[in-house]
XYZ file of C-alpha atoms in Angstrom:
732
model
C 53.615 -26.552 0.750
C 51.868 -26.418 -2.666
C 48.843 -24.674 -1.142
C 51.122 -22.156 0.547
C 52.929 -21.454 -2.728
C 49.645 -21.027 -4.579
C 48.373 -18.590 -1.910
C 51.535 -16.539 -2.292
C 51.138 -16.476 -6.072
C 47.605 -15.112 -5.860
C 48.994 -12.092 -4.020
C 50.739 -11.075 -7.242
C 47.488 -10.895 -9.227
C 46.598 -7.369 -10.284
C 50.070 -5.922 -9.685
C 51.893 -4.147 -12.497
C 55.362 -5.481 -13.441
C 57.263 -3.027 -11.228
C 55.014 -3.620 -8.234
C 55.277 -7.365 -8.735
C 59.065 -7.205 -8.832
C 59.105 -5.202 -5.580
C 56.896 -7.794 -3.873
C 58.920 -10.878 -4.871
C 62.326 -9.276 -4.188
C 62.452 -10.464 -0.599
C 66.153 -11.068 0.011
C 68.789 -8.387 0.459
C 68.473 -4.578 0.541
C 65.726 -3.057 -1.625
C 64.851 0.574 -2.343
C 61.407 1.156 -3.832
C 61.166 4.671 -5.290
C 57.408 5.141 -5.228
C 56.121 8.180 -7.074
C 52.966 9.904 -5.848
C 49.871 7.737 -6.270
C 51.864 4.754 -7.541
C 50.369 2.237 -5.112
C 53.146 2.050 -2.526
C 50.785 1.039 0.289
C 49.543 -1.811 -1.895
C 53.138 -2.884 -2.544
C 54.092 -2.776 1.142
C 51.040 -4.770 2.237
C 51.356 -7.360 -0.538
C 55.091 -7.726 0.121
C 54.463 -8.352 3.830
C 51.688 -10.795 2.979
C 53.852 -12.549 0.357
C 56.700 -13.087 2.838
C 54.288 -14.646 5.338
C 52.187 -16.630 2.851
C 55.272 -18.090 1.172
C 56.557 -19.255 4.550
C 59.829 -17.293 4.541
C 59.220 -16.592 8.252
C 56.460 -16.204 10.807
C 54.684 -12.955 11.786
C 56.915 -12.429 14.852
C 60.007 -12.259 12.629
C 58.904 -9.249 10.551
C 58.907 -5.573 11.504
C 57.339 -2.838 9.374
C 57.629 0.827 10.293
C 55.422 3.663 9.075
C 54.765 7.221 10.250
C 51.220 7.194 11.663
C 49.388 4.869 14.014
C 46.367 4.905 11.699
C 48.455 3.729 8.728
C 50.062 1.027 10.869
C 46.683 -0.294 12.022
C 45.259 -0.327 8.507
C 48.360 -2.072 7.155
C 48.172 -4.818 9.767
C 44.466 -5.378 9.118
C 45.061 -5.535 5.371
C 47.837 -8.122 5.732
C 45.557 -10.209 7.894
C 42.850 -10.159 5.206
C 45.323 -11.002 2.449
C 46.861 -13.967 4.266
C 44.112 -15.228 6.544
C 46.812 -15.606 9.211
C 46.836 -14.541 12.846
C 49.101 -11.483 12.643
C 48.818 -10.266 16.225
C 52.545 -10.918 16.745
C 53.424 -8.955 13.576
C 55.237 -5.716 14.428
C 53.662 -2.945 12.325
C 53.984 0.420 14.017
C 55.526 3.871 14.026
C 59.176 4.291 14.983
C 58.174 5.590 18.400
C 55.706 2.793 19.093
C 58.321 0.202 18.106
C 60.809 1.873 20.442
C 58.293 1.817 23.309
C 57.645 -1.880 22.742
C 61.349 -2.711 22.827
C 61.989 -0.608 25.918
C 59.025 -2.055 27.835
C 60.425 -5.500 27.129
C 64.135 -4.931 27.753
C 64.727 -1.283 28.648
C 66.336 -2.313 31.939
C 69.409 -3.258 29.883
C 69.953 0.441 29.152
C 68.715 1.932 32.419
C 65.040 2.454 31.503
C 62.364 1.537 34.054
C 59.503 -0.579 32.723
C 56.857 1.855 34.000
C 58.336 4.958 32.324
C 55.928 7.631 31.135
C 56.185 9.492 27.849
C 56.433 13.273 27.630
C 54.844 14.861 24.574
C 55.961 18.204 23.159
C 53.806 20.165 25.606
C 55.209 18.255 28.587
C 58.770 18.839 27.374
C 58.191 22.550 26.927
C 56.660 22.801 30.416
C 59.711 21.077 31.928
C 62.081 23.391 30.060
C 60.098 26.380 31.301
C 60.485 25.211 34.919
C 64.237 24.819 34.419
C 64.508 28.318 32.954
C 62.521 29.840 35.833
C 64.570 27.902 38.404
C 67.660 29.606 37.007
C 66.125 33.021 37.484
C 65.840 33.630 33.740
C 62.870 35.366 32.167
C 60.812 32.862 30.082
C 59.623 35.782 27.954
C 63.181 36.300 26.745
C 64.606 32.785 27.040
C 61.791 31.170 25.062
C 61.042 27.663 26.464
C 59.671 26.481 23.121
C 62.900 27.490 21.369
C 64.995 25.565 23.900
C 62.679 22.551 23.687
C 62.889 22.537 19.880
C 66.698 22.703 19.972
C 66.820 19.794 22.409
C 64.433 17.808 20.209
C 66.534 18.526 17.114
C 69.690 17.435 18.957
C 68.047 14.104 19.755
C 66.891 13.737 16.142
C 70.573 14.063 15.232
C 71.460 11.462 17.908
C 73.411 14.006 20.003
C 73.535 14.001 23.801
C 74.300 17.338 25.577
C 78.096 16.959 25.385
C 78.047 15.888 21.719
C 75.712 18.740 20.863
C 77.924 21.344 22.552
C 80.940 20.048 20.665
C 79.241 20.171 17.245
C 76.985 23.240 17.437
C 77.798 26.346 15.402
C 75.943 28.670 17.757
C 77.779 31.467 19.549
C 79.582 30.023 22.570
C 77.711 32.033 25.204
C 74.340 31.079 23.671
C 75.385 27.445 23.219
C 76.463 27.110 26.848
C 73.069 28.324 28.104
C 71.299 25.790 25.893
C 73.734 23.096 26.995
C 73.028 23.911 30.648
C 69.276 23.564 30.101
C 69.666 20.392 28.001
C 71.816 18.709 30.639
C 69.427 19.621 33.472
C 66.475 18.574 31.332
C 67.955 15.090 30.953
C 68.562 14.848 34.719
C 64.976 15.736 35.512
C 63.608 13.351 32.905
C 65.595 10.565 34.524
C 64.419 11.497 38.020
C 60.802 11.538 36.788
C 61.202 8.134 35.143
C 60.092 9.705 31.851
C 61.228 9.693 28.233
C 60.388 12.273 25.589
C 59.903 11.420 21.914
C 63.592 11.839 21.097
C 64.725 9.817 24.110
C 62.530 6.888 23.050
C 64.496 6.500 19.825
C 67.897 7.211 21.389
C 67.346 4.574 24.062
C 66.046 2.104 21.474
C 69.246 2.589 19.446
C 71.288 2.076 22.596
C 69.325 -1.110 23.285
C 69.912 -2.421 19.752
C 73.648 -1.909 20.238
C 73.575 -3.885 23.503
C 74.517 -7.577 22.946
C 71.320 -8.839 24.554
C 69.194 -6.254 22.760
C 70.812 -7.193 19.480
C 69.973 -10.837 20.105
C 66.374 -10.175 21.161
C 65.480 -7.808 18.333
C 68.197 -7.487 15.683
C 68.494 -11.259 15.235
C 64.765 -11.864 15.673
C 63.598 -9.689 12.777
C 64.530 -11.428 9.543
C 62.724 -8.852 7.402
C 62.637 -5.085 7.974
C 60.381 -2.698 6.017
C 60.215 1.096 6.292
C 57.662 3.414 4.695
C 58.254 7.144 3.942
C 61.998 6.583 4.197
C 62.727 10.038 2.797
C 61.386 11.524 6.051
C 63.677 9.608 8.431
C 66.187 11.484 10.586
C 69.625 10.466 11.835
C 68.485 8.431 14.839
C 65.761 6.666 12.819
C 68.317 5.859 10.126
C 70.558 4.276 12.770
C 67.628 2.326 14.180
C 66.881 0.880 10.718
C 70.543 0.059 10.110
C 70.841 -1.812 13.413
C 67.581 -3.727 12.904
C 68.768 -4.870 9.460
C 72.363 -5.648 10.447
C 71.880 -9.331 11.298
C 69.969 -10.526 8.212
C 70.350 -7.708 5.675
C 66.794 -8.046 4.372
C 65.703 -4.413 4.498
C 63.184 -2.804 2.174
C 62.618 0.950 2.297
C 59.908 2.752 0.353
C 59.815 6.457 -0.346
C 60.036 9.360 -2.755
C 62.709 12.050 -2.523
C 60.326 14.440 -4.333
C 58.021 14.214 -1.300
C 60.625 14.948 1.384
C 58.957 17.790 3.327
C 60.267 17.470 6.874
C 63.899 18.563 6.673
C 62.936 21.636 8.711
C 62.321 19.354 11.691
C 65.336 17.091 11.327
C 64.504 14.659 8.516
C 67.477 13.904 6.269
C 66.707 13.336 2.583
C 70.268 12.034 2.179
C 69.088 8.791 3.800
C 67.117 7.830 0.689
C 69.529 9.425 -1.778
C 72.486 7.466 -0.357
C 70.689 4.180 0.317
C 73.000 2.241 -2.016
C 76.040 3.555 -0.135
C 74.629 2.365 3.176
C 73.642 -0.986 1.649
C 76.060 -1.551 -1.284
C 74.206 -4.572 -2.742
C 70.875 -2.766 -2.848
C 68.408 -3.199 -5.681
C 66.382 -0.149 -6.818
C 62.869 -0.409 -8.292
C 60.991 2.699 -9.457
C 57.193 2.922 -9.511
C 55.973 5.532 -12.019
C 52.431 4.449 -12.888
C 50.064 6.814 -11.096
C 46.631 5.425 -10.178
C 45.357 8.522 -8.326
C 45.447 11.639 -10.475
C 44.702 12.546 -14.072
C 47.549 13.419 -16.457
C 46.633 17.108 -16.472
C 47.260 17.299 -12.735
C 50.428 15.199 -12.951
C 51.857 17.321 -15.756
C 51.454 20.503 -13.703
C 53.025 18.856 -10.654
C 55.877 17.479 -12.752
C 56.556 20.873 -14.322
C 56.769 22.349 -10.840
C 59.079 19.752 -9.291
C 61.254 19.827 -12.414
C 62.593 23.148 -11.150
C 64.329 21.332 -8.283
C 67.707 19.638 -8.408
C 66.629 15.979 -8.580
C 69.059 13.129 -8.194
C 66.397 10.477 -8.801
C 64.193 11.684 -11.652
C 60.937 9.897 -12.431
C 58.163 10.738 -14.887
C 54.737 9.794 -13.610
C 52.193 8.394 -16.054
C 48.484 8.622 -15.254
C 46.477 5.438 -15.635
C 43.215 7.446 -15.456
C 43.578 9.458 -18.653
C 44.216 13.115 -19.400
C 41.486 14.757 -17.322
C 41.196 18.503 -16.825
C 44.018 20.973 -16.326
C 44.367 22.659 -12.911
C 42.169 25.691 -12.383
C 43.213 29.067 -11.025
C 41.194 31.386 -8.806
C 42.180 35.046 -8.682
C 40.654 36.767 -5.663
C 40.537 40.341 -4.441
C 41.104 39.305 -0.817
C 40.915 36.343 1.543
C 37.116 36.534 1.856
C 36.673 36.582 -1.896
C 39.050 33.615 -2.120
C 37.115 31.621 0.489
C 33.769 32.451 -1.125
C 34.953 31.305 -4.556
C 36.253 28.060 -3.072
C 32.937 27.482 -1.316
C 30.974 28.203 -4.509
C 33.090 25.638 -6.355
C 32.395 23.107 -3.586
C 28.667 23.859 -3.803
C 28.756 23.267 -7.559
C 30.387 19.866 -7.024
C 27.870 18.970 -4.317
C 24.984 19.738 -6.682
C 26.647 17.453 -9.236
C 26.603 14.564 -6.754
C 29.959 14.832 -4.982
C 30.159 14.335 -1.213
C 31.579 16.933 1.160
C 34.328 14.492 2.162
C 35.502 14.429 -1.468
C 36.861 17.966 -0.968
C 39.998 19.230 0.744
C 41.374 22.749 1.107
C 45.111 22.981 1.793
C 47.225 25.940 2.891
C 50.845 26.505 3.834
C 50.126 28.586 6.928
C 47.516 27.422 9.425
C 46.287 31.004 10.001
C 44.641 30.888 6.563
C 42.067 28.431 7.889
C 40.231 31.105 9.896
C 38.379 32.782 7.029
C 37.711 29.434 5.348
C 36.118 28.183 8.553
C 33.948 31.306 8.797
C 32.668 31.112 5.235
C 32.104 27.338 5.347
C 30.179 27.715 8.618
C 28.133 30.596 7.251
C 27.323 28.453 4.209
C 26.217 25.515 6.337
C 28.960 23.224 5.001
C 30.466 20.942 7.653
C 34.243 20.556 7.804
C 36.949 18.861 9.838
C 40.159 20.676 10.649
C 43.498 18.850 10.654
C 46.403 20.366 12.542
C 44.059 22.196 14.849
C 44.229 21.538 18.575
C 44.308 17.758 18.780
C 41.695 16.251 21.076
C 44.431 14.811 23.282
C 46.195 18.183 23.490
C 43.208 20.001 24.985
C 43.921 21.285 28.497
C 41.139 19.336 30.195
C 42.184 16.078 28.518
C 45.834 16.617 29.440
C 44.716 17.138 33.052
C 42.970 13.766 33.159
C 45.906 12.125 31.385
C 48.273 13.611 33.981
C 46.293 11.902 36.765
C 46.550 8.602 34.894
C 50.279 9.019 34.209
C 50.862 9.618 37.902
C 49.144 6.320 38.711
C 51.389 4.433 36.286
C 54.541 6.307 37.300
C 54.334 8.128 40.671
C 57.748 9.727 40.024
C 56.394 11.808 37.131
C 56.875 15.300 38.568
C 55.458 17.004 35.485
C 52.122 15.265 35.938
C 52.180 15.931 39.690
C 52.665 19.670 39.187
C 49.919 19.795 36.582
C 47.141 18.297 38.673
C 48.058 18.506 42.357
C 45.893 21.621 42.722
C 43.119 20.715 40.236
C 40.774 21.076 42.008
C 42.348 23.188 44.775
C 43.957 21.150 47.583
C 46.199 23.704 49.245
C 49.146 23.270 46.873
C 49.641 26.993 46.336
C 52.567 28.556 44.491
C 54.706 29.080 47.607
C 53.939 25.610 48.962
C 54.966 24.048 45.669
C 58.110 26.166 45.483
C 59.237 24.898 48.886
C 58.202 21.338 48.043
C 60.148 21.294 44.764
C 63.246 22.759 46.422
C 63.189 20.201 49.237
C 62.617 17.246 46.884
C 65.355 18.421 44.529
C 67.810 18.763 47.408
C 67.207 15.119 48.336
C 67.110 13.976 44.673
C 63.609 12.603 45.163
C 60.487 12.894 43.058
C 57.705 14.979 44.588
C 55.531 11.977 45.441
C 58.488 10.100 46.918
C 59.365 13.128 49.013
C 55.796 13.468 50.351
C 55.765 9.791 51.297
C 59.165 9.790 53.008
C 59.406 13.266 54.434
C 55.872 14.601 54.603
C 55.642 14.427 58.385
C 59.055 16.026 58.849
C 58.272 19.168 56.875
C 57.943 22.484 58.618
C 54.351 22.999 57.656
C 50.999 23.632 59.266
C 49.185 20.475 60.422
C 46.224 21.347 58.189
C 48.485 21.498 55.139
C 50.192 18.208 56.005
C 46.743 16.639 56.370
C 45.752 17.808 52.856
C 48.980 16.461 51.382
C 48.548 13.124 53.125
C 44.966 12.889 51.841
C 46.195 13.560 48.307
C 48.829 10.813 48.529
C 46.311 8.396 50.046
C 43.797 9.090 47.268
C 46.409 8.398 44.560
C 47.520 5.210 46.333
C 43.934 3.973 46.428
C 43.464 4.750 42.745
C 46.752 3.050 41.913
C 45.554 -0.110 43.620
C 42.772 -0.340 41.019
C 45.208 -0.799 38.130
C 45.654 -4.551 38.644
C 42.001 -5.428 39.047
C 39.913 -2.942 37.039
C 39.604 -2.045 33.363
C 40.965 1.190 31.909
C 37.540 2.821 31.600
C 36.684 2.023 35.218
C 39.998 3.504 36.366
C 39.271 6.653 34.357
C 35.775 6.884 35.822
C 37.108 6.419 39.367
C 39.748 9.110 38.805
C 37.075 11.576 37.705
C 34.837 10.746 40.671
C 37.413 10.562 43.465
C 39.384 13.633 42.369
C 36.133 15.585 41.779
C 37.809 16.969 38.696
C 34.577 17.634 36.794
C 33.434 19.993 39.559
C 35.866 22.516 38.063
C 33.432 23.155 35.213
C 30.192 25.144 35.322
C 27.793 23.380 32.971
C 25.828 26.611 32.546
C 28.885 28.143 30.883
C 29.118 27.127 27.176
C 32.921 26.823 27.193
C 32.949 24.843 30.447
C 30.186 22.621 29.098
C 32.341 21.863 26.041
C 35.265 20.905 28.318
C 32.929 18.724 30.388
C 31.735 16.956 27.224
C 35.342 16.489 26.048
C 36.182 14.672 29.273
C 33.145 12.434 28.833
C 34.302 11.708 25.290
C 37.704 10.757 26.719
C 35.935 8.109 28.796
C 34.394 6.801 25.560
C 37.875 6.686 24.012
C 39.012 4.504 26.934
C 36.093 2.137 26.350
C 36.859 1.938 22.615
C 40.477 1.136 23.458
C 39.435 -1.755 25.700
C 37.425 -3.293 22.875
C 40.178 -3.094 20.238
C 43.553 -3.365 22.004
C 45.580 -6.565 22.157
C 46.891 -5.444 25.552
C 44.182 -3.276 27.191
C 46.269 -1.876 30.061
C 46.364 1.712 31.273
C 50.042 1.998 30.274
C 49.198 0.871 26.718
C 46.285 3.322 26.555
C 48.532 6.198 27.611
C 51.107 5.202 25.008
C 48.476 5.219 22.271
C 47.140 8.677 23.037
C 50.553 10.240 23.744
C 51.981 8.959 20.453
C 48.898 9.943 18.445
C 49.751 12.150 15.443
C 47.743 14.844 13.664
C 47.017 12.416 10.844
C 45.389 10.085 13.377
C 42.712 12.772 13.970
C 41.459 12.495 10.386
C 38.169 10.648 10.054
C 37.758 9.558 6.407
C 34.220 8.297 7.036
C 32.897 11.686 8.155
C 31.120 13.542 5.346
C 32.883 16.841 5.924
C 35.188 19.059 3.888
C 38.781 18.692 5.091
C 40.824 21.786 5.971
C 44.504 20.998 6.375
C 48.006 22.338 6.239
C 50.012 20.982 3.346
C 52.253 19.105 5.792
C 49.305 17.281 7.363
C 47.960 16.393 3.907
C 50.756 13.883 3.330
C 49.360 10.417 2.659
C 45.793 11.584 1.945
C 43.864 11.849 -1.314
C 40.652 13.567 -2.410
C 38.612 13.910 -5.596
C 38.712 17.701 -5.445
C 41.657 19.630 -3.984
C 42.022 23.377 -3.453
C 45.354 24.977 -2.520
C 44.785 28.537 -1.298
C 47.231 31.324 -0.565
C 49.545 30.635 -3.523
C 51.475 33.851 -2.943
C 55.103 34.795 -2.406
C 55.767 34.675 1.338
C 53.043 32.097 1.937
C 53.759 29.393 -0.645
C 56.726 29.533 -0.885
C 57.046 30.555 2.758
C 58.880 33.768 3.566
C 61.839 31.924 5.059
C 62.616 30.502 1.594
C 62.879 33.908 -0.087
C 66.404 34.835 1.067
C 69.358 34.897 -1.301
C 70.916 31.837 0.354
C 67.722 29.860 0.885
C 67.948 27.486 -2.080
C 67.455 24.388 0.087
C 64.403 25.920 1.748
C 62.931 26.894 -1.630
C 63.334 23.349 -2.912
C 61.563 21.972 0.152
C 58.732 24.486 -0.348
C 58.462 23.292 -3.942
C 58.296 19.676 -2.770
C 55.571 20.678 -0.307
C 53.484 22.240 -3.081
C 54.112 19.116 -5.181
C 52.763 16.925 -2.364
C 49.624 19.047 -2.139
C 49.024 18.994 -5.888
C 49.422 15.231 -6.143
C 46.729 14.630 -3.501
C 44.124 15.549 -6.157
C 42.305 12.813 -8.051
C 39.834 14.600 -10.367
C 40.296 18.367 -10.039
C 42.966 20.679 -8.682
C 42.239 24.351 -8.027
C 44.881 26.827 -6.850
C 44.235 30.389 -5.735
C 45.867 33.664 -4.852
C 44.615 37.029 -3.633
C 45.583 40.541 -4.692
C 45.471 41.670 -1.065
C 45.229 39.860 2.242
C 45.023 40.897 5.872
C 48.221 39.635 7.514
C 49.278 40.368 11.099
C 46.608 43.027 11.431
C 47.553 44.877 8.233
C 46.082 44.746 4.734
C 48.967 43.849 2.443
C 49.254 43.747 -1.345
C 50.174 40.223 -2.396
C 52.229 38.762 -5.258
C 51.203 35.533 -6.952
C 53.473 32.565 -6.245
C 56.241 31.701 -8.666
C 55.082 28.099 -8.278
C 51.996 28.828 -10.387
C 54.106 29.814 -13.381
C 56.546 26.970 -12.801
C 53.601 24.551 -12.889
C 52.267 26.107 -16.070
C 49.170 27.461 -14.330
C 48.726 31.036 -15.543
C 45.953 33.607 -15.555
C 44.618 32.380 -18.893
C 43.541 29.151 -17.169
C 41.384 31.073 -14.708
C 38.308 29.189 -13.511
C 35.244 30.825 -15.039
C 37.436 33.156 -17.076
C 35.405 36.345 -16.705
C 35.898 39.398 -14.566
C 32.413 38.961 -13.124
C 33.235 35.485 -11.827
C 36.560 36.474 -10.296
C 35.641 39.819 -8.756
C 34.949 40.070 -5.045
C 31.527 39.240 -3.702
C 32.386 40.931 -0.422
C 32.721 44.639 -1.231
C 30.754 47.425 -2.828
C 27.315 45.846 -2.416
C 24.305 48.167 -2.238
C 21.893 47.557 0.646
C 18.637 46.270 -0.753
C 16.416 46.109 2.329
C 16.309 46.983 5.975
C 14.759 43.690 7.030
C 15.243 43.006 10.689
C 16.081 46.614 11.576
C 12.539 47.676 12.585
C 12.584 50.894 14.568
C 15.362 49.800 16.937
C 18.211 50.896 14.703
C 19.544 47.316 14.701
C 20.688 46.309 11.236
C 19.903 42.860 9.907
C 21.119 40.672 7.057
C 21.868 42.211 3.682
C 21.919 45.879 4.714
C 25.609 46.797 5.159
C 28.232 47.978 2.692
C 31.957 48.667 2.882
C 32.650 51.920 4.717
C 29.498 51.927 6.884
C 29.947 53.008 10.506
C 28.331 50.731 13.091
C 28.227 50.229 16.830
C 28.516 46.932 18.730
C 27.408 46.629 22.362
C 30.756 45.116 23.392
C 33.386 46.326 20.911
C 32.155 49.901 20.446
C 32.138 51.884 17.189
C 33.748 50.489 14.039
C 33.936 50.684 10.253
C 32.802 47.886 7.919
C 35.744 46.581 5.851
C 34.118 43.693 3.952
C 30.674 42.180 3.578
C 30.511 38.467 2.762
C 27.627 37.310 0.585
C 27.002 33.971 2.268
C 23.210 34.031 2.103
C 20.832 36.536 3.629
C 20.469 34.549 6.838
C 24.198 34.146 7.398
C 25.838 37.396 6.285
C 29.381 37.773 7.636
C 30.907 41.247 7.970
C 34.463 42.247 8.817
C 34.631 45.360 11.010
C 37.601 47.387 12.239
C 36.950 48.538 15.797
C 39.312 50.751 17.788
C 41.845 48.090 18.806
C 40.818 45.013 16.850
C 39.315 43.632 13.665
C 36.357 41.276 14.168
C 34.325 39.045 11.843
C 30.675 38.928 12.894
C 27.430 37.426 11.645
C 24.848 40.241 11.355
C 22.112 37.797 12.292
C 23.482 37.612 15.845
C 25.746 40.654 16.284
C 22.958 43.240 16.920
C 24.853 46.022 15.158
C 23.447 49.556 15.008
C 24.269 51.975 12.244
C 26.016 55.172 13.417
C-alpha cells in the first residue's frame, strides 16, 4: 500500500498548483477550464494514472473519452508509461468508438445485431440519394447532401423522425419531404443491418437507459473523463450524463473560448451549464500557458475579448514575451503564398524544420495556390482536410467488399461493388433486383440466395449472379481462419479488382498503389490491435477522423483548415486569407449573425494559439474567387487583435509588393527557334498559346525560381496555373 501511495505521489511532481489540484480531485463532478496551451492533456493523463496508481479502481472501471483516435491511443500509451500497469482493459476512445464497443457487447438489448456495419458520411449520402431517386425526385434539386446533413443534425440533437417533425421550424411542406426521407432512411439502415455515426450514439444512449445496459456499463465505470467537452452535442451530453449517473465521479475538460463546432451540432451550453447539470461540481481554471509567447497570447486575448464570455480567463505565458504577431499585406493570392514561402525559407536557413511550420486558412479552397507555390519551391507539405486516404474511391470499393463479408445484408456495399469489375449487374438488372428485394423486405444478398432461381431472368445472368454469391461465400469462410491482411489479399485476387486499373495510366497507377498501401494498413493493424479481427479493422478505418491523417514525424509543412488545426501546435504558424468574407466567413456578416461572428472569432483564436514562437497573419488586396478577381477588405479580426499595418513584416513597400506581376523578361532561354517560351520570359498581359487549352492571356507570373516558374493564364473558358518548364507555351 505504501509503495502504491508513493507511486501516486510521484505523478504530482512537476505539476503547477492548479494542475495538481485537478489531478487529486478524484471524487464528485469536476470541470477543468483549460485555456489554450495550459497542459490539459498532461492533466488528463496524470489524473487517469493517479486514479489507477492510488488504487481507487482498476483499469476496467475507468472510461475516458476524447475526439480523435490518435489522441486516444497516445493517451492510453502515456498512462501505461506513467503507471507501469497493464491498461489494455482501460477504455480510452472517441465517443463513437465507445458506442461501438458497447453495442458489440450488448447491442442485442436494443435491437442491434452484433455484426452491424458502420456507414460513414459518404455511405449515408449515397443511401439518401437512392431514396430520393426511388421517389422520382431530381437529386439535382433535392440535394442528397442537404438531406443527409439534416438527418445527421437531427441525430446530434437526439431526435428520431417523429420528434424532429414535431420540433422543426421548417416550412411544413419542406419538413414533410425531409421527414419522409428520414423515416425511409432509418428503415433501410435497419434492413441493411447498418448504423451511421449518429445512430451509434443514439443506440448507445438507449442501451445505457436499459436496466441491463445500465448495470453493465453505467455501474461498471466508477470514473468518467471527457476531453474537449465544449464540443459535445446533445446526444453526447446525454451519454456522459448516463455514464456518470451511478457513481457521480465525472471530470470534463474544455475551454468555451475554443468551441468551434456549433455549426455542426455542438452545444457550448454543455460546458457553460455544467454546474447546473452537476450541482456539486468543483471548477478549476488552468491559465498558465506553456506553448506560446506572451506577444502571441496578448493578440489572441485581445481578439477573443470582443466576444461575450461567461467564463473569462487571462492566459499567462511561461515562455516570456517573445515577438509580436507579424502581418503580411499582399497584392493577390500568389503574392501572399510567395511571401509565406519566403518566410518559411528564411526559417529553414536558420535551422528550423519544415514540420515546424503550419499554414492555416478558413476556406479549404485557399490551399490550391499555397500547394502550387510550395511545390514549385521544392518544399514538401502534407495537407489536412484533403481527401482522406480512406475516402478515396478505390479504397472505399475494397472496404465495401470487406463490409459485405462481415455483414451480407449491407445493401449499400453490395450496390457499390457488385459490378466492379463488370459481372452483368447493369442498371436495369439492379433496378429490378432492388424492387424485388424491397417488395419482400429482404436485403439484396438474401434475395439472391432465396429467390435467385425463381427470377425471370436469362440463364446466363442467373449463372453470373450465382457465381458472385458463391465467391462472396467462399471469401466469408476465410474470416474465421485467416488474418485480416490475408482476407484483403484474397479479396483483391478473387474479385480481380485490380484489373480495373491500367498501370500505364498515371492516375490508374496511383489508384493501384493506394490499394497496395491499404494492404499495408491491414498488416500494420494486425501488429498493433488488441483484437485483430476484420470487424475491428473496419471500425478503425470507418471512424478515422481528419486529425488521424496528420503525421507529426513527417518533415513537411502542414496545410490545414482552421477547424482541423484544433489540438495541434507548431513553432511557426501562418494564417492566410484574413479578409472579410473569408475570416470571418461570409455567413457571419449578416445583421443577425452575432452567434456566427462569435464562433468565427473563436476559430481565429484557436488558430492563433497554435503558434509557439511566431505568428504571421496575412491578407490580400485582391483575390480570385469563384472565377472572378475581387477586391478584398482586411479582416476586422486583425484590428481587434491589435495587429495593424504598422506591424507589417519587413515594413517596406519593396518587401510587400507582388513578386508575380510586372516583371520584365530577361532572357529567352529554352525558346530556341521553335517559338516555345521557357522559364523567366513571360510578363503580365502576354498572349500565349497552349496545345490543349488554346490561346490565352498571362494574368500573373510567379517568381519561384527560374526552373519552376508558375504562370496564371486566362484561356477562353478557364483559368489555369501552369509551370512554363513543362507547359510548352508559344508566344502569340
